[in-house]
Amino acid sequence: MLCVGLTTVDVSQRVAEFPAPGQKVQSLDVHLAPGGPAANAARAVAALGHRAVLLTSVGGELGDFARARLHPVQVLSVGDGGPALSMVAVRERDGERTVISRNAVGVDVDSTVDPALVEESDVVLVDGHLGPLAVRAARHARRAGVPVVLDAGSWKPVLDELLPLVDVAACSAAFELSEAEVHARGVPLVIRTHGPRPVTWSRGGATGSQPVPVVEARDTNGAGDVWHGALAVAVARGLAVDDAVRYANEVAAVRVRHTARDWVEELGRWRDSG
């Protein structure tokens, strides 16, 4: 599987409560790890036993750090910029998080994508960051008949060009376009998450929904990214829509039950347990 988009390095601090403006608080724990939509999705794909290739921008010392900790994901960098440094605060009592990050602002990348890299993939997952790179990968995928899954967390200008190349758009509750508007852009299958409420989908006039498992949340940061990675694995396996969404929901539930320090290992154990 080819995951195309953003990598960050996340400084995650667990806190009893989020600080008020001007207040200083002492964290309960701190952890440094790779993050970002495409990178988190790739980590989830690998933890689920699927081959994962990450096409991103990871330069400098932070890039070296991210590469080392993304193993066994194969990381291919298309520029010297990035990864962005993200500051994450996670509230202990419910796993809610708040994030400050530059994301891909100011990062210039070489948008050249080797067609063979796409043709060797069973799914291409794009997050809309590093826009020209995502479009180029999606165009190669369309020509090669490889399905394209979009992590549509928020509107980005590149989506005007990218959406007509997408087979599955997985939208967050906050995504600005309605399902009908996404379909009108040429996307056959539209899925929308709603936080703890059931995930809904529509395709060719048919609709459905799948409930989200009720779990005790310890850390919600990156849960959506992991959900998208699991959905892409389900698409690669040819699962029916309801089964694919159910699988992604179960994987995301594993993520939120664990912290930034241990979720990858726990997801691997969950996979091995069947």
mmCIF file of C-alpha atoms in Angstrom, residues 3-269:
data_model
loop_
_atom_site.group_PDB
_atom_site.id
_atom_site.type_symbol
_atom_site.label_atom_id
_atom_site.label_comp_id
_atom_site.label_asym_id
_atom_site.label_seq_id
_atom_site.Cartn_x
_atom_site.Cartn_y
_atom_site.Cartn_z
ATOM 1 C CA CYS A 3 0.418 6.300 1.680
ATOM 2 C CA VAL A 4 1.059 9.803 0.347
ATOM 3 C CA GLY A 5 1.177 12.926 2.489
ATOM 4 C CA LEU A 6 2.191 14.488 5.757
ATOM 5 C CA THR A 7 4.650 13.294 8.371
ATOM 6 C CA THR A 8 5.154 15.180 11.627
ATOM 7 C CA VAL A 9 7.081 14.595 14.802
ATOM 8 C CA ASP A 10 4.651 14.765 17.725
ATOM 9 C CA VAL A 11 5.615 15.866 21.221
ATOM 10 C CA SER A 12 2.754 14.332 23.230
ATOM 11 C CA GLN A 13 2.210 15.491 26.805
ATOM 12 C CA ARG A 14 -0.397 13.856 29.031
ATOM 13 C CA VAL A 15 -2.054 16.364 31.382
ATOM 14 C CA ALA A 16 -4.666 16.204 34.108
ATOM 15 C CA GLU A 17 -6.429 19.209 32.556
ATOM 16 C CA PHE A 18 -5.683 21.531 29.674
ATOM 17 C CA PRO A 19 -4.020 24.738 30.905
ATOM 18 C CA ALA A 20 -5.896 28.019 30.904
ATOM 19 C CA PRO A 21 -4.314 30.935 28.989
ATOM 20 C CA GLY A 22 -1.167 32.047 30.795
ATOM 21 C CA GLN A 23 -1.159 28.996 33.072
ATOM 22 C CA LYS A 24 1.715 26.520 33.403
ATOM 23 C CA VAL A 25 1.020 22.853 34.157
ATOM 24 C CA GLN A 26 3.255 19.849 34.744
ATOM 25 C CA SER A 27 2.637 16.898 32.461
ATOM 26 C CA LEU A 28 2.042 13.353 33.689
ATOM 27 C CA ASP A 29 4.052 11.826 30.825
ATOM 28 C CA VAL A 30 5.785 12.909 27.611
ATOM 29 C CA HIS A 31 6.504 10.931 24.457
ATOM 30 C CA LEU A 32 8.147 11.784 21.132
ATOM 31 C CA ALA A 33 6.998 9.876 18.045
ATOM 32 C CA PRO A 34 6.235 10.242 14.340
ATOM 33 C CA GLY A 35 2.760 11.539 13.543
ATOM 34 C CA GLY A 36 0.739 13.111 10.766
ATOM 35 C CA PRO A 37 -2.165 11.646 8.768
ATOM 36 C CA ALA A 38 -0.219 9.699 6.154
ATOM 37 C CA ALA A 39 2.496 8.531 8.548
ATOM 38 C CA ASN A 40 0.034 7.374 11.219
ATOM 39 C CA ALA A 41 -1.987 5.572 8.557
ATOM 40 C CA ALA A 42 1.153 3.857 7.263
ATOM 41 C CA ARG A 43 2.123 2.779 10.788
ATOM 42 C CA ALA A 44 -1.336 1.291 11.239
ATOM 43 C CA VAL A 45 -1.168 -0.490 7.876
ATOM 44 C CA ALA A 46 2.165 -2.077 8.824
ATOM 45 C CA ALA A 47 0.923 -3.031 12.306
ATOM 46 C CA LEU A 48 -2.004 -4.793 10.646
ATOM 47 C CA GLY A 49 0.422 -6.964 8.706
ATOM 48 C CA HIS A 50 0.201 -5.158 5.368
ATOM 49 C CA ARG A 51 3.169 -3.786 3.394
ATOM 50 C CA ALA A 52 3.294 0.000 3.765
ATOM 51 C CA VAL A 53 5.220 2.547 1.700
ATOM 52 C CA LEU A 54 5.119 6.197 2.811
ATOM 53 C CA LEU A 55 5.759 8.934 0.234
ATOM 54 C CA THR A 56 6.356 12.107 2.215
ATOM 55 C CA SER A 57 8.850 14.851 3.035
ATOM 56 C CA VAL A 58 11.264 14.115 5.877
ATOM 57 C CA GLY A 59 14.496 16.076 5.944
ATOM 58 C CA GLY A 60 17.053 17.055 8.554
ATOM 59 C CA GLU A 61 17.508 15.685 12.068
ATOM 60 C CA LEU A 62 13.767 15.432 12.728
ATOM 61 C CA GLY A 63 13.447 13.489 9.505
ATOM 62 C CA ASP A 64 16.141 11.056 10.615
ATOM 63 C CA PHE A 65 14.264 10.581 13.877
ATOM 64 C CA ALA A 66 10.961 9.956 12.078
ATOM 65 C CA ARG A 67 12.488 7.506 9.605
ATOM 66 C CA ALA A 68 14.075 5.429 12.356
ATOM 67 C CA ARG A 69 10.833 5.108 14.276
ATOM 68 C CA LEU A 70 8.575 4.485 11.286
ATOM 69 C CA HIS A 71 10.179 1.069 10.627
ATOM 70 C CA PRO A 72 8.966 -1.306 9.141
ATOM 71 C CA VAL A 73 7.249 1.272 6.950
ATOM 72 C CA GLN A 74 9.327 1.988 3.834
ATOM 73 C CA VAL A 75 9.832 5.764 3.783
ATOM 74 C CA LEU A 76 10.504 7.613 0.528
ATOM 75 C CA SER A 77 11.203 11.337 0.886
ATOM 76 C CA VAL A 78 10.511 13.774 -1.960
ATOM 77 C CA GLY A 79 12.041 16.865 -0.394
ATOM 78 C CA ASP A 80 14.327 18.222 2.290
ATOM 79 C CA GLY A 81 11.557 20.046 4.152
ATOM 80 C CA GLY A 82 9.647 18.681 7.086
ATOM 81 C CA PRO A 83 8.650 16.927 9.113
ATOM 82 C CA ALA A 84 6.677 19.534 11.006
ATOM 83 C CA LEU A 85 6.947 19.572 14.794
ATOM 84 C CA SER A 86 3.536 19.154 16.441
ATOM 85 C CA MET A 87 2.782 19.928 20.076
ATOM 86 C CA VAL A 88 0.062 17.640 21.436
ATOM 87 C CA ALA A 89 -1.652 17.801 24.818
ATOM 88 C CA VAL A 90 -3.769 14.780 25.798
ATOM 89 C CA ARG A 91 -6.181 14.996 28.725
ATOM 90 C CA GLU A 92 -5.812 12.043 31.079
ATOM 91 C CA ARG A 93 -9.439 11.563 32.080
ATOM 92 C CA ASP A 94 -10.949 11.174 28.610
ATOM 93 C CA GLY A 95 -8.143 11.067 26.042
ATOM 94 C CA GLU A 96 -9.236 14.335 24.412
ATOM 95 C CA ARG A 97 -6.399 16.121 22.655
ATOM 96 C CA THR A 98 -5.427 19.548 21.386
ATOM 97 C CA VAL A 99 -2.766 20.027 18.717
ATOM 98 C CA ILE A 100 -0.611 22.895 17.447
ATOM 99 C CA SER A 101 1.290 22.239 14.207
ATOM 100 C CA ARG A 102 2.546 23.913 11.041
ATOM 101 C CA ASN A 103 1.669 20.809 9.016
ATOM 102 C CA ALA A 104 2.965 21.182 5.439
ATOM 103 C CA VAL A 105 2.950 24.998 5.301
ATOM 104 C CA GLY A 106 6.007 26.200 3.410
ATOM 105 C CA VAL A 107 7.191 22.718 2.426
ATOM 106 C CA ASP A 108 8.198 22.458 -1.238
ATOM 107 C CA VAL A 109 8.378 18.956 -2.683
ATOM 108 C CA ASP A 110 9.304 17.304 -5.936
ATOM 109 C CA SER A 111 5.936 16.101 -7.230
ATOM 110 C CA THR A 112 7.461 13.396 -9.426
ATOM 111 C CA VAL A 113 5.982 9.984 -8.634
ATOM 112 C CA ASP A 114 7.384 6.786 -10.116
ATOM 113 C CA PRO A 115 4.442 5.068 -11.881
ATOM 114 C CA ALA A 116 5.869 1.683 -10.904
ATOM 115 C CA LEU A 117 5.527 2.626 -7.239
ATOM 116 C CA VAL A 118 1.796 3.077 -7.761
ATOM 117 C CA GLU A 119 1.355 0.049 -9.996
ATOM 118 C CA GLU A 120 2.931 -2.181 -7.315
ATOM 119 C CA SER A 121 0.388 -0.966 -4.730
ATOM 120 C CA ASP A 122 -3.035 -2.439 -4.044
ATOM 121 C CA VAL A 123 -4.378 0.900 -2.709
ATOM 122 C CA VAL A 124 -3.158 4.503 -2.749
ATOM 123 C CA LEU A 125 -4.098 6.502 0.358
ATOM 124 C CA VAL A 126 -3.762 10.300 0.164
ATOM 125 C CA ASP A 127 -4.349 12.891 2.892
ATOM 126 C CA GLY A 128 -4.418 16.039 0.708
ATOM 127 C CA HIS A 129 -1.221 17.451 2.195
ATOM 128 C CA LEU A 130 1.701 17.916 -0.222
ATOM 129 C CA GLY A 131 -1.038 18.486 -2.791
ATOM 130 C CA PRO A 132 0.835 18.198 -6.129
ATOM 131 C CA LEU A 133 2.314 14.898 -4.975
ATOM 132 C CA ALA A 134 -1.120 13.541 -4.041
ATOM 133 C CA VAL A 135 -2.589 14.535 -7.414
ATOM 134 C CA ARG A 136 0.267 12.946 -9.350
ATOM 135 C CA ALA A 137 -0.034 9.693 -7.386
ATOM 136 C CA ALA A 138 -3.817 9.643 -7.832
ATOM 137 C CA ARG A 139 -3.503 10.189 -11.598
ATOM 138 C CA HIS A 140 -1.091 7.275 -11.899
ATOM 139 C CA ALA A 141 -3.460 5.169 -9.785
ATOM 140 C CA ARG A 142 -6.440 6.010 -11.998
ATOM 141 C CA ARG A 143 -4.514 4.933 -15.114
ATOM 142 C CA ALA A 144 -3.326 1.735 -13.398
ATOM 143 C CA GLY A 145 -6.737 0.824 -11.976
ATOM 144 C CA VAL A 146 -5.515 1.105 -8.377
ATOM 145 C CA PRO A 147 -8.188 2.377 -5.954
ATOM 146 C CA VAL A 148 -7.567 5.755 -4.314
ATOM 147 C CA VAL A 149 -8.726 6.412 -0.746
ATOM 148 C CA LEU A 150 -8.848 10.013 0.487
ATOM 149 C CA ASP A 151 -8.507 11.069 4.106
ATOM 150 C CA ALA A 152 -10.755 14.142 3.901
ATOM 151 C CA GLY A 153 -10.299 15.730 7.297
ATOM 152 C CA SER A 154 -10.716 19.327 6.158
ATOM 153 C CA TRP A 155 -11.083 21.212 2.907
ATOM 154 C CA LYS A 156 -7.872 21.954 1.003
ATOM 155 C CA PRO A 157 -7.728 23.804 -2.348
ATOM 156 C CA VAL A 158 -6.065 20.800 -4.006
ATOM 157 C CA LEU A 159 -9.277 18.810 -3.523
ATOM 158 C CA ASP A 160 -10.852 20.568 -6.510
ATOM 159 C CA GLU A 161 -8.348 18.660 -8.631
ATOM 160 C CA LEU A 162 -8.004 15.577 -6.443
ATOM 161 C CA LEU A 163 -11.620 14.564 -5.727
ATOM 162 C CA PRO A 164 -12.434 13.475 -9.324
ATOM 163 C CA LEU A 165 -9.555 10.984 -9.028
ATOM 164 C CA VAL A 166 -10.777 9.452 -5.758
ATOM 165 C CA ASP A 167 -12.671 6.154 -5.380
ATOM 166 C CA VAL A 168 -13.372 6.362 -1.635
ATOM 167 C CA ALA A 169 -13.610 9.656 0.252
ATOM 168 C CA ALA A 170 -13.545 9.150 4.016
ATOM 169 C CA CYS A 171 -14.709 12.472 5.460
ATOM 170 C CA SER A 172 -14.593 13.746 9.018
ATOM 171 C CA ALA A 173 -17.668 15.226 10.657
ATOM 172 C CA ALA A 174 -16.093 18.658 10.165
ATOM 173 C CA PHE A 175 -15.475 18.253 6.415
ATOM 174 C CA GLU A 176 -17.148 21.175 4.676
ATOM 175 C CA LEU A 177 -18.818 19.407 1.737
ATOM 176 C CA SER A 178 -21.942 17.271 2.111
ATOM 177 C CA GLU A 179 -22.034 13.696 0.882
ATOM 178 C CA ALA A 180 -24.052 14.798 -2.162
ATOM 179 C CA GLU A 181 -21.468 17.453 -2.998
ATOM 180 C CA VAL A 182 -18.621 14.935 -2.742
ATOM 181 C CA HIS A 183 -20.496 12.498 -5.003
ATOM 182 C CA ALA A 184 -21.058 15.354 -7.472
ATOM 183 C CA ARG A 185 -17.261 15.778 -7.670
ATOM 184 C CA GLY A 186 -17.059 12.229 -9.049
ATOM 185 C CA VAL A 187 -16.434 10.131 -5.910
ATOM 186 C CA PRO A 188 -18.390 6.810 -5.978
ATOM 187 C CA LEU A 189 -18.170 5.914 -2.258
ATOM 188 C CA VAL A 190 -18.410 8.542 0.476
ATOM 189 C CA ILE A 191 -17.939 7.624 4.136
ATOM 190 C CA ARG A 192 -18.304 10.046 7.040
ATOM 191 C CA THR A 193 -17.153 9.608 10.611
ATOM 192 C CA HIS A 194 -19.035 11.315 13.432
ATOM 193 C CA GLY A 195 -16.778 10.960 16.463
ATOM 194 C CA PRO A 196 -18.364 8.444 18.846
ATOM 195 C CA ARG A 197 -21.561 8.223 16.768
ATOM 196 C CA PRO A 198 -22.079 5.665 13.957
ATOM 197 C CA VAL A 199 -20.075 5.987 10.764
ATOM 198 C CA THR A 200 -22.293 6.513 7.708
ATOM 199 C CA TRP A 201 -21.725 5.765 4.025
ATOM 200 C CA SER A 202 -23.388 6.248 0.654
ATOM 201 C CA ARG A 203 -22.775 4.802 -2.805
ATOM 202 C CA GLY A 204 -24.976 4.638 -5.892
ATOM 203 C CA GLY A 205 -28.077 5.620 -3.939
ATOM 204 C CA ALA A 206 -27.501 2.998 -1.224
ATOM 205 C CA THR A 207 -26.682 4.078 2.325
ATOM 206 C CA GLY A 208 -25.625 2.414 5.554
ATOM 207 C CA SER A 209 -24.075 2.942 8.956
ATOM 208 C CA GLN A 210 -21.914 1.101 11.443
ATOM 209 C CA PRO A 211 -21.739 1.800 15.188
ATOM 210 C CA VAL A 212 -18.487 2.768 16.846
ATOM 211 C CA PRO A 213 -17.321 0.455 19.671
ATOM 212 C CA VAL A 214 -17.762 1.945 23.147
ATOM 213 C CA VAL A 215 -14.354 1.965 24.841
ATOM 214 C CA GLU A 216 -12.541 3.872 27.555
ATOM 215 C CA ALA A 217 -10.505 6.444 25.634
ATOM 216 C CA ARG A 218 -6.955 7.130 26.779
ATOM 217 C CA ASP A 219 -5.636 9.043 23.772
ATOM 218 C CA THR A 220 -7.625 10.162 20.722
ATOM 219 C CA ASN A 221 -4.721 11.825 18.914
ATOM 220 C CA GLY A 222 -4.286 10.262 15.462
ATOM 221 C CA ALA A 223 -7.278 7.948 15.872
ATOM 222 C CA GLY A 224 -8.763 9.190 12.610
ATOM 223 C CA ASP A 225 -5.457 8.602 10.814
ATOM 224 C CA VAL A 226 -5.354 5.034 12.099
ATOM 225 C CA TRP A 227 -8.999 4.585 11.050
ATOM 226 C CA HIS A 228 -8.106 5.639 7.500
ATOM 227 C CA GLY A 229 -5.169 3.246 7.393
ATOM 228 C CA ALA A 230 -7.407 0.384 8.499
ATOM 229 C CA LEU A 231 -10.061 1.352 5.950
ATOM 230 C CA ALA A 232 -7.439 1.262 3.193
ATOM 231 C CA VAL A 233 -6.387 -2.223 4.323
ATOM 232 C CA ALA A 234 -10.044 -3.302 4.191
ATOM 233 C CA VAL A 235 -10.364 -1.893 0.658
ATOM 234 C CA ALA A 236 -7.222 -3.780 -0.357
ATOM 235 C CA ARG A 237 -8.770 -6.972 1.014
ATOM 236 C CA GLY A 238 -11.937 -6.397 -1.010
ATOM 237 C CA LEU A 239 -14.277 -6.223 1.972
ATOM 238 C CA ALA A 240 -17.868 -5.068 1.501
ATOM 239 C CA VAL A 241 -18.514 -1.497 2.644
ATOM 240 C CA ASP A 242 -20.214 -2.384 5.934
ATOM 241 C CA ASP A 243 -17.482 -4.886 6.765
ATOM 242 C CA ALA A 244 -14.743 -2.409 5.818
ATOM 243 C CA VAL A 245 -16.209 0.308 8.034
ATOM 244 C CA ARG A 246 -16.709 -2.143 10.904
ATOM 245 C CA TYR A 247 -13.082 -3.232 10.625
ATOM 246 C CA ALA A 248 -11.818 0.367 10.607
ATOM 247 C CA ASN A 249 -13.984 1.152 13.640
ATOM 248 C CA GLU A 250 -12.528 -1.787 15.568
ATOM 249 C CA VAL A 251 -8.956 -0.779 14.725
ATOM 250 C CA ALA A 252 -9.555 2.849 15.753
ATOM 251 C CA ALA A 253 -10.988 1.594 19.039
ATOM 252 C CA VAL A 254 -7.686 -0.168 19.737
ATOM 253 C CA ARG A 255 -5.868 3.113 19.063
ATOM 254 C CA VAL A 256 -7.926 5.221 21.469
ATOM 255 C CA ARG A 257 -7.633 2.621 24.250
ATOM 256 C CA HIS A 258 -3.851 3.108 24.249
ATOM 257 C CA THR A 259 -1.366 5.947 24.393
ATOM 258 C CA ALA A 260 1.130 7.360 21.907
ATOM 259 C CA ARG A 261 3.751 5.228 23.629
ATOM 260 C CA ASP A 262 2.195 1.815 23.008
ATOM 261 C CA TRP A 263 -0.576 1.870 20.396
ATOM 262 C CA VAL A 264 1.468 0.400 17.517
ATOM 263 C CA GLU A 265 2.564 -2.623 19.548
ATOM 264 C CA GLU A 266 -0.942 -3.121 20.938
ATOM 265 C CA LEU A 267 -2.434 -3.003 17.454
ATOM 266 C CA GLY A 268 -0.012 -5.720 16.384
ATOM 267 C CA ARG A 269 -1.087 -7.834 19.350
#
